[in-house]
PDB file of C-alpha atoms in Angstrom:
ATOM      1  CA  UNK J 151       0.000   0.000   0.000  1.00 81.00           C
ATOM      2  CA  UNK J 152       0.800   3.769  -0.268  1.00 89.00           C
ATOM      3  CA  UNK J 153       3.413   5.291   2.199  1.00 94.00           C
ATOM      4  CA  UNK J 154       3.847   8.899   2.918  1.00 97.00           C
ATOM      5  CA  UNK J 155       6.988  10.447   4.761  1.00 98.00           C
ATOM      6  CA  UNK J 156       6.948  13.917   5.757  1.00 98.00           C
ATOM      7  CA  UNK J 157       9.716  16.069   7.148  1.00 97.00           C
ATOM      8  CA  UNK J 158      10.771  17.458   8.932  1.00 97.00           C
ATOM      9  CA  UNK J 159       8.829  16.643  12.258  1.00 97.00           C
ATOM     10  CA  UNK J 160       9.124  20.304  14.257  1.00 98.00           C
ATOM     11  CA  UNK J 161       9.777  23.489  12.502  1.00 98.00           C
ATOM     12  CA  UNK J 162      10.114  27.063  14.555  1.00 98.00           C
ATOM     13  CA  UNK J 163      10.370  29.556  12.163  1.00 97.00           C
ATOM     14  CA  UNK J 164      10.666  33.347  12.797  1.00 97.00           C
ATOM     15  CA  UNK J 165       7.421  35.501  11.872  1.00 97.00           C
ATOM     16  CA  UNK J 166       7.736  36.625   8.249  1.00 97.00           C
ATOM     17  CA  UNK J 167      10.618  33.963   7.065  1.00 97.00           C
ATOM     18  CA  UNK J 168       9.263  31.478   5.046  1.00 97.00           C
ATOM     19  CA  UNK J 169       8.295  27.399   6.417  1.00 98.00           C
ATOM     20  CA  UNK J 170       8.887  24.413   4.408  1.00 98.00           C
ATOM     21  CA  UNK J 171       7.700  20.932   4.527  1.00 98.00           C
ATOM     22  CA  UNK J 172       8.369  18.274   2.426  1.00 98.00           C
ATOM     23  CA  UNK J 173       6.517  14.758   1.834  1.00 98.00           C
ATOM     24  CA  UNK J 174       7.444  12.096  -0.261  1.00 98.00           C
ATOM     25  CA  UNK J 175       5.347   8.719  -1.467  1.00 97.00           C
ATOM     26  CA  UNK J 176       5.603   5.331  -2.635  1.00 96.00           C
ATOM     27  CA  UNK J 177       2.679   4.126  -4.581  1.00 93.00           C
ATOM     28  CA  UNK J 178       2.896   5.845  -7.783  1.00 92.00           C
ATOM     29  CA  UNK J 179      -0.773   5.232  -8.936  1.00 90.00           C
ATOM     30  CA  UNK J 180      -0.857   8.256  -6.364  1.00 91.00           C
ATOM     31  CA  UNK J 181      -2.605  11.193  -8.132  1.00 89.00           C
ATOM     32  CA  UNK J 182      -4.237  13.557  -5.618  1.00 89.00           C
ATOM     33  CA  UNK J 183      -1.932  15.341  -2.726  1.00 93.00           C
ATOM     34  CA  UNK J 184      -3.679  17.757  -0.576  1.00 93.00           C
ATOM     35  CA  UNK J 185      -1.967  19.334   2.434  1.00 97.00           C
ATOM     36  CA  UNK J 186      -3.908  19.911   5.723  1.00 97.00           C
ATOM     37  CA  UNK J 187      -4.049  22.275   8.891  1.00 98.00           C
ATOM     38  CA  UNK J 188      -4.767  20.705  12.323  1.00 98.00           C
ATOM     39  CA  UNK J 189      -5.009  23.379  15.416  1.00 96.00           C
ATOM     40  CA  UNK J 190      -5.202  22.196  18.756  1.00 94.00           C
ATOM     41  CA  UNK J 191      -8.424  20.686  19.797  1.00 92.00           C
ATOM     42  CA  UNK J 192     -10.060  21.097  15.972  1.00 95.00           C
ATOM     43  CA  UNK J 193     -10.077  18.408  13.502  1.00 96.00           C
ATOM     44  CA  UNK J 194      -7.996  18.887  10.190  1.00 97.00           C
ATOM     45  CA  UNK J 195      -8.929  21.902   7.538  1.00 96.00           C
ATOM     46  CA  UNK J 196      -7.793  21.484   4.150  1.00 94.00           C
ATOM     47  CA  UNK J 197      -5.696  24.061   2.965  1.00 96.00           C
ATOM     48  CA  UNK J 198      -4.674  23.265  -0.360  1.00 95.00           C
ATOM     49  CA  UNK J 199      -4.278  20.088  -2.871  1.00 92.00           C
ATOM     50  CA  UNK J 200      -3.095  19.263  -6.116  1.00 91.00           C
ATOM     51  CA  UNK J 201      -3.360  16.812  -8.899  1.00 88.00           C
ATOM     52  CA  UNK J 202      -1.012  14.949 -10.431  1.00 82.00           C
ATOM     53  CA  UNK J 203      -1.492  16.411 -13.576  1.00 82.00           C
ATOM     54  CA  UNK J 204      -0.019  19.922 -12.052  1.00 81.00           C
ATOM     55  CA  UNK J 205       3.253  21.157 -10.843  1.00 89.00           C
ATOM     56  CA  UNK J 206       2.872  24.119  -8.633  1.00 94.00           C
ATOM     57  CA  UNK J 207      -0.083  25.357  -7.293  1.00 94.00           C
ATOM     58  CA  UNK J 208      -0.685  28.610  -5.512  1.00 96.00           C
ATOM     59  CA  UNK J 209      -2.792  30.478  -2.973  1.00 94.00           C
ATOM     60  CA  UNK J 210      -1.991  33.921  -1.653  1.00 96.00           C
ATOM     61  CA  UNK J 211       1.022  33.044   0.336  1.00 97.00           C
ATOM     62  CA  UNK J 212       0.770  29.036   0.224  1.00 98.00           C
ATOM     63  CA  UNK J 213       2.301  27.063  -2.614  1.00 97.00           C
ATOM     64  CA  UNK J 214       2.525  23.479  -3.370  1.00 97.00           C
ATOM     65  CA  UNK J 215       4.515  22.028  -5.546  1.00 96.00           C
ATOM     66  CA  UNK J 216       4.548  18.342  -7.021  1.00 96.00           C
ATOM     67  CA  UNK J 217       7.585  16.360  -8.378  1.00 95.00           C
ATOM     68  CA  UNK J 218       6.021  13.149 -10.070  1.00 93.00           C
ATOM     69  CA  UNK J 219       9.590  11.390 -11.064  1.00 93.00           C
ATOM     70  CA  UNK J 220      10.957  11.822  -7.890  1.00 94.00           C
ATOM     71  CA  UNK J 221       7.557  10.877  -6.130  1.00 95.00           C
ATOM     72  CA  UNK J 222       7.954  14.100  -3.856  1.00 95.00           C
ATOM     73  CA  UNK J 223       5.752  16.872  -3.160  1.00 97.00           C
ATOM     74  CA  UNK J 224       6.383  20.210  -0.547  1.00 98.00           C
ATOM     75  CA  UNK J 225       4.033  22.732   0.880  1.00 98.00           C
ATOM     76  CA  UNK J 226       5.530  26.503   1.084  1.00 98.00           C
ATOM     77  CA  UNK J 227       4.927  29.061   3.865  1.00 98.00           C
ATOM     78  CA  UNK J 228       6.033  33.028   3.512  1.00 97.00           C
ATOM     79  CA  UNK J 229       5.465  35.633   4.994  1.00 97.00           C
ATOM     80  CA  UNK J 230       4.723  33.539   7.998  1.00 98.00           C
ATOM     81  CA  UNK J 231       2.142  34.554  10.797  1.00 97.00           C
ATOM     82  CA  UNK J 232       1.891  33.662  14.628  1.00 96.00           C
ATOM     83  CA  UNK J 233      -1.945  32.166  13.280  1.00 96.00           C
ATOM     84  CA  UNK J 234       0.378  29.383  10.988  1.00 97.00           C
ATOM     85  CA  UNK J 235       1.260  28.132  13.977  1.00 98.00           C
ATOM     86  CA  UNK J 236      -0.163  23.882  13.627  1.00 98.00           C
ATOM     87  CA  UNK J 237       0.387  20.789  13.183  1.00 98.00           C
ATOM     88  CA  UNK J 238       0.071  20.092   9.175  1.00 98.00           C
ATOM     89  CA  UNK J 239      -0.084  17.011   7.450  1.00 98.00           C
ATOM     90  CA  UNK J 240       0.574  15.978   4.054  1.00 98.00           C
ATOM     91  CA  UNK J 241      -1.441  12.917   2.144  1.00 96.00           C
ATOM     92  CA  UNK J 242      -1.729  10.980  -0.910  1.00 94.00           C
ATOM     93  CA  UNK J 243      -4.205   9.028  -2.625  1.00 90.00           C
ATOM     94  CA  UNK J 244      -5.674   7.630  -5.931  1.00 85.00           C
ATOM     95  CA  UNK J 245      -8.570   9.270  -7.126  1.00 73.00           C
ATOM     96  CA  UNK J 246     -10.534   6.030  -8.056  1.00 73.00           C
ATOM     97  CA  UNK J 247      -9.371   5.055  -4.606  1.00 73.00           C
ATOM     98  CA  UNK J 248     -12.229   7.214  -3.410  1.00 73.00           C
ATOM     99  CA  UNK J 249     -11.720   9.101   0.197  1.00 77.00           C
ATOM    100  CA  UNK J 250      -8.767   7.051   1.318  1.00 88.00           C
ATOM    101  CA  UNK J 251      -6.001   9.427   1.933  1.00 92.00           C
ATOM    102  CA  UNK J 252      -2.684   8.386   3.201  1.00 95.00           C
ATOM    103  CA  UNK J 253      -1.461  11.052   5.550  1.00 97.00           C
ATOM    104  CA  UNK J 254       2.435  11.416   6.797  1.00 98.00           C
ATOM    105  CA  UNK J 255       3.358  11.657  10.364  1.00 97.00           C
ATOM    106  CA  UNK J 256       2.808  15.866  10.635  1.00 97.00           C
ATOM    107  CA  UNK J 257       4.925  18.332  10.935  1.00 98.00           C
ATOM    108  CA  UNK J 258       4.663  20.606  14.342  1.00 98.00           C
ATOM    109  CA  UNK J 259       4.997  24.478  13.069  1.00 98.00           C
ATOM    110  CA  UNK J 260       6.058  27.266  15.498  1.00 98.00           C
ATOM    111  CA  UNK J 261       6.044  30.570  14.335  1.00 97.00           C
ATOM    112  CA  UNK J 262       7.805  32.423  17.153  1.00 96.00           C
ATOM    113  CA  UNK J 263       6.704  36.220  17.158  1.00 91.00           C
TER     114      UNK J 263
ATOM    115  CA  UNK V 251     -23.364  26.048   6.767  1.00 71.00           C
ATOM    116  CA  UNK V 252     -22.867  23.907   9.549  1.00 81.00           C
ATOM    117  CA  UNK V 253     -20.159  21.757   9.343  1.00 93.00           C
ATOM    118  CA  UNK V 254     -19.321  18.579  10.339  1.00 97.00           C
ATOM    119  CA  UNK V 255     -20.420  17.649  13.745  1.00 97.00           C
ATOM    120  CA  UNK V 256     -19.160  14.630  15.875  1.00 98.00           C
ATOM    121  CA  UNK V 257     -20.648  13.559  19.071  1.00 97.00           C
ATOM    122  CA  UNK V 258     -19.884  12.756  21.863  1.00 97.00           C
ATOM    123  CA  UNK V 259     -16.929  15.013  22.138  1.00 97.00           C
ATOM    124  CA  UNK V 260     -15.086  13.254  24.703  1.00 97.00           C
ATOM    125  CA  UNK V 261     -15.853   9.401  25.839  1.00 97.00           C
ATOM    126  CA  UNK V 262     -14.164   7.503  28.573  1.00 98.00           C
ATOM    127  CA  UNK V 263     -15.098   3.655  28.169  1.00 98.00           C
ATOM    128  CA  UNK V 264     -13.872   0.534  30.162  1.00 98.00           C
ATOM    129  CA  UNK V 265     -11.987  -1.940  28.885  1.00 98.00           C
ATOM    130  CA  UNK V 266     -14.071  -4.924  27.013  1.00 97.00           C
ATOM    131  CA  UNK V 267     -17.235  -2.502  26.586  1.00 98.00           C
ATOM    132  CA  UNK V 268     -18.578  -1.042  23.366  1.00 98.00           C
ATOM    133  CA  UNK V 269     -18.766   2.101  22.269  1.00 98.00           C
ATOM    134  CA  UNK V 270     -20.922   4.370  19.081  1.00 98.00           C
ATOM    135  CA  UNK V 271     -20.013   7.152  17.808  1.00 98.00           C
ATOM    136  CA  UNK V 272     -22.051   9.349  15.473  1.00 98.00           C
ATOM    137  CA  UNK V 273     -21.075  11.511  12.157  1.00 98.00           C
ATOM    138  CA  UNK V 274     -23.653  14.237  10.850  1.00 98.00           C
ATOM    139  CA  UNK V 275     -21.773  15.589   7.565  1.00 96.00           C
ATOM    140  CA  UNK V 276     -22.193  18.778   5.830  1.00 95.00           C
ATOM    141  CA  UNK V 277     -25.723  19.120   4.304  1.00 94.00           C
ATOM    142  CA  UNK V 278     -25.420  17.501   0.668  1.00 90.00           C
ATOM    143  CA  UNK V 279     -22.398  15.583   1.270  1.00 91.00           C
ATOM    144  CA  UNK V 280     -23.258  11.654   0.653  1.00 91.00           C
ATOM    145  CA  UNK V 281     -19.481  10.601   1.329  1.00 91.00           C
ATOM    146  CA  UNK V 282     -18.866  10.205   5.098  1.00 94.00           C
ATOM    147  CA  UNK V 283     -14.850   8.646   5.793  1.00 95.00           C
ATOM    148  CA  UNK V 284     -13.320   7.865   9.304  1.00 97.00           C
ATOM    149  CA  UNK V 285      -9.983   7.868  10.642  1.00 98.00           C
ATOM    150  CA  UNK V 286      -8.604   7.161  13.393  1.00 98.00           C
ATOM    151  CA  UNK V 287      -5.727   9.336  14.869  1.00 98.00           C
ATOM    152  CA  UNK V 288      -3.094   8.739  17.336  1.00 96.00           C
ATOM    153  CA  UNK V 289       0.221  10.107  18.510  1.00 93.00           C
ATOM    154  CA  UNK V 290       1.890   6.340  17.521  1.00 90.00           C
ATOM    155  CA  UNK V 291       0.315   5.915  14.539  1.00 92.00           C
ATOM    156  CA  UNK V 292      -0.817   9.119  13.316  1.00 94.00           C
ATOM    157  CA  UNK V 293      -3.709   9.231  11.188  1.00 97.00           C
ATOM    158  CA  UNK V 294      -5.265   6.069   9.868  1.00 97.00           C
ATOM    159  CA  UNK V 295      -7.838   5.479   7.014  1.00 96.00           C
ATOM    160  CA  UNK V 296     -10.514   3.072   8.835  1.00 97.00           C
ATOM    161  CA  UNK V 297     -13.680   3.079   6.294  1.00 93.00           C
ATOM    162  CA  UNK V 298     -15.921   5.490   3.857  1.00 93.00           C
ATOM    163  CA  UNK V 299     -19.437   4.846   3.428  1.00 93.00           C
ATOM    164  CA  UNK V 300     -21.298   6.380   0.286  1.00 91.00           C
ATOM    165  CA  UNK V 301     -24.712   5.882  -0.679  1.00 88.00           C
ATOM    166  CA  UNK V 302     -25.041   3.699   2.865  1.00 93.00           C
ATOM    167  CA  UNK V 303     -23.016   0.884   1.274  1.00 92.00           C
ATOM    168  CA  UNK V 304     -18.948   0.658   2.934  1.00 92.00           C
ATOM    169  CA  UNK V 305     -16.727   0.712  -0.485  1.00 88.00           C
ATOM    170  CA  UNK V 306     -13.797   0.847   1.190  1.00 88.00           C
ATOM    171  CA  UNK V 307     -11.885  -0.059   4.414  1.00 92.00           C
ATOM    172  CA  UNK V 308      -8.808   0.043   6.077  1.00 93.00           C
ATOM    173  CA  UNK V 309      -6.722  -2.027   7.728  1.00 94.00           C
ATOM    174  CA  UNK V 310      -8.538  -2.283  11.146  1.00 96.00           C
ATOM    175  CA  UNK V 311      -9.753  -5.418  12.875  1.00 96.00           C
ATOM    176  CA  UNK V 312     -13.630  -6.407  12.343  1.00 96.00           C
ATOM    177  CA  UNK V 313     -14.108  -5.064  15.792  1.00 97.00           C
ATOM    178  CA  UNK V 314     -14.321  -2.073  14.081  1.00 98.00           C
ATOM    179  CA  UNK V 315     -17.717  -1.684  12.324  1.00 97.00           C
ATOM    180  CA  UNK V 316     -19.790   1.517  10.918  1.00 97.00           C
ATOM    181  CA  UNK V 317     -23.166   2.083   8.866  1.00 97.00           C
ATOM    182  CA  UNK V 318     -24.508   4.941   6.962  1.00 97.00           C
ATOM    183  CA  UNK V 319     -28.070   6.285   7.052  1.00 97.00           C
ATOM    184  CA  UNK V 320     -30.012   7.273   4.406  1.00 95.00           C
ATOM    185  CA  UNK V 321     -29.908  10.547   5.393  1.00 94.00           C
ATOM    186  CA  UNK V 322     -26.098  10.454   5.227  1.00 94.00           C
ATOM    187  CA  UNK V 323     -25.093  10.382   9.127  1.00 97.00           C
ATOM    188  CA  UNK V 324     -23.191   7.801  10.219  1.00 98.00           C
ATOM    189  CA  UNK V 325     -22.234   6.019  13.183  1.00 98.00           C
ATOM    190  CA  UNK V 326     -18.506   3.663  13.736  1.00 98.00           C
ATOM    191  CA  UNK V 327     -19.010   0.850  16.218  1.00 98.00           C
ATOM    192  CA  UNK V 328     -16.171  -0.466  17.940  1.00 98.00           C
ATOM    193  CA  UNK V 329     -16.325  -3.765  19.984  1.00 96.00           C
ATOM    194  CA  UNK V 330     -14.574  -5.424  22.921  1.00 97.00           C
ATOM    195  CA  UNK V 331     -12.466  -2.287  23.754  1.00 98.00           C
ATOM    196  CA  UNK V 332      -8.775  -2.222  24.260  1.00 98.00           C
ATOM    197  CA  UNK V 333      -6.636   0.095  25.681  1.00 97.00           C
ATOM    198  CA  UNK V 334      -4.735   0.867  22.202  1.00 96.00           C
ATOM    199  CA  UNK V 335      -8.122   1.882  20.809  1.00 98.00           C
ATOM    200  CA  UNK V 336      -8.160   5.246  23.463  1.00 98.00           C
ATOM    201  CA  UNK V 337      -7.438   7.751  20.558  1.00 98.00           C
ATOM    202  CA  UNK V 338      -8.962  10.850  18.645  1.00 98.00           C
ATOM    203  CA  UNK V 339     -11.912   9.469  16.252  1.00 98.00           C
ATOM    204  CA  UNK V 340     -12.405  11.797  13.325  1.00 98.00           C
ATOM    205  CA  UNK V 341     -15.331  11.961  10.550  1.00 97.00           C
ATOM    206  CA  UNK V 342     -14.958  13.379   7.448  1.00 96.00           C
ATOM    207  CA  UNK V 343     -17.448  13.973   4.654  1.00 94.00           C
ATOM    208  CA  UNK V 344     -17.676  14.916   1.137  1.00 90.00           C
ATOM    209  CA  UNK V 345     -19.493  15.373  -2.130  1.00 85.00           C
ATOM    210  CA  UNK V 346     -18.580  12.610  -3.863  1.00 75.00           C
ATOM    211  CA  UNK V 347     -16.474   9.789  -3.659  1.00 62.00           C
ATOM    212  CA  UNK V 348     -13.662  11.812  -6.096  1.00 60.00           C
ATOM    213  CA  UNK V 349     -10.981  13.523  -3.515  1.00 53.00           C
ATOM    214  CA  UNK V 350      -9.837  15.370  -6.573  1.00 53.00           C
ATOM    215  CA  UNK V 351     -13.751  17.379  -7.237  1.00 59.00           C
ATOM    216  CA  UNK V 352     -14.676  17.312  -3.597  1.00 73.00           C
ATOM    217  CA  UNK V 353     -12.112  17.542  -1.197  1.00 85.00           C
ATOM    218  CA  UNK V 354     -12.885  15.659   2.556  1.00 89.00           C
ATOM    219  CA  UNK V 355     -13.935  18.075   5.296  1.00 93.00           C
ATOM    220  CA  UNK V 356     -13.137  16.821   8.829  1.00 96.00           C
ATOM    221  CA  UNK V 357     -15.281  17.302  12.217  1.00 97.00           C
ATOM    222  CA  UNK V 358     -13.572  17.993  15.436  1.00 97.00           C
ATOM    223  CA  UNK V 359     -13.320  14.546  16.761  1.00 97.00           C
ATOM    224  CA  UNK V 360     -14.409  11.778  19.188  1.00 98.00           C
ATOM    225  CA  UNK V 361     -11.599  11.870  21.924  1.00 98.00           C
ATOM    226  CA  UNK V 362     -11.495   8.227  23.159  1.00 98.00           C
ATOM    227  CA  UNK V 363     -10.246   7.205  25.874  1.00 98.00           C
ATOM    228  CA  UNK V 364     -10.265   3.979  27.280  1.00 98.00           C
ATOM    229  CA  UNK V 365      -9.315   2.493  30.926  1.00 97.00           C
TER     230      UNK V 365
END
């Protein structure tokens, strides 16, 4: 089945420098990568995704981008904001496999102020 | 719109008991998913009902059970309760089956705990 690795695990970042993560996966039948927010106490919030068929996606100041050869896919941060401060996850998963995403292990953000 | 909403919030069971816990999804959505998340073993695919009818499940023993209504809410069953099964139980719904047209929208959680 599909494995996703995400680093790194913790990040602490200074307000306005920019936050990386990076994820990669092993199934590559994998064609749907969405990247999501968890705050504390609140279940996950989808803040982006993109399709296989697409190398960079962006919104305001989050981009994703999506290497298919290398089987590796990264979610950028600027500008960042005390309020970015979350656990995020990464996840993979075939579109005809229906709703079952494979998530990596989360990465702890800290944006210190 | 109301999103989606998971009760009970919290739960404390005993060990060996049984335990529901209920899914309403976002009105419209006919795709309700669980997963199961804990600090081990992160987040965890357990089943998505569409339509009422499971078509697909994780890797989870049988213990772990669900149904869908007709009215789309759904409820996950879990039997004979061990302590590895205290964790945070989270619903999801959407659309559609396709991820890539109607991306999953997750409820606050079950917290699970069990002694």
């Amino acid at each position: 089945g599909e494995n996703v690795e995400q680093h790194p695990s913790t990040l602490s970042v200074q307000e306005g420098d920019s936050a990386v993560i990076k994820c990669t996966y092993s199934d590559s039948a994998s064609n749907y990568f969405p990247w999501y927010k968890q705050e504390l106490g609140k279940g996950p919030q989808l803040i982006i995704d993109i399709r296989s068929n697409v190398g960079e996606k962006k919104d305001q100041r989050i981009a994703v981008t999506l290497n298919k050869t290398a089987k590796h896919f990264s979610l950028h941060i600027t500008e960042t904001q005390p309020e970015d401060s979350a656990v995020y996850f990464c996840a993979a998963s075939r579109i005809a496999a229906g709703n079952k995403l494979t998530f990596g292990g989360g990465t702890r953000v800290l944006v210190k102020p | 719109k109301a999103g989606v909403t998971q009760t009970p919030r919290y739960l404390i069971k005993t060990r060996g008991q049984q335990v529901t816990l209920s899914c309403s999804p976002i009105s419209g959505h006919r795709s309700v998913s669980w997963y199961q998340q804990t600090p081990g073993q992160g987040l965890q695919f357990l089943f998505e009902y569409f339509s009422e009818t499971q078509r697909n499940k994780g890797n989870f023993p049988g213990r772990f059970s669900g149904r869908q209504f007709s009215n789309s809410r759904s409820e996950m069953n879990v039997s004979t309760l061990e302590l590895g099964d205290s964790a945070l139980y989270l619903c999801a719904s959407s659309l559609a089956r396709q991820t890539e047209n109607s991306p999953l929208h997750f409820g606050n959680g079950t917290r699970l705990t069990v002694t």
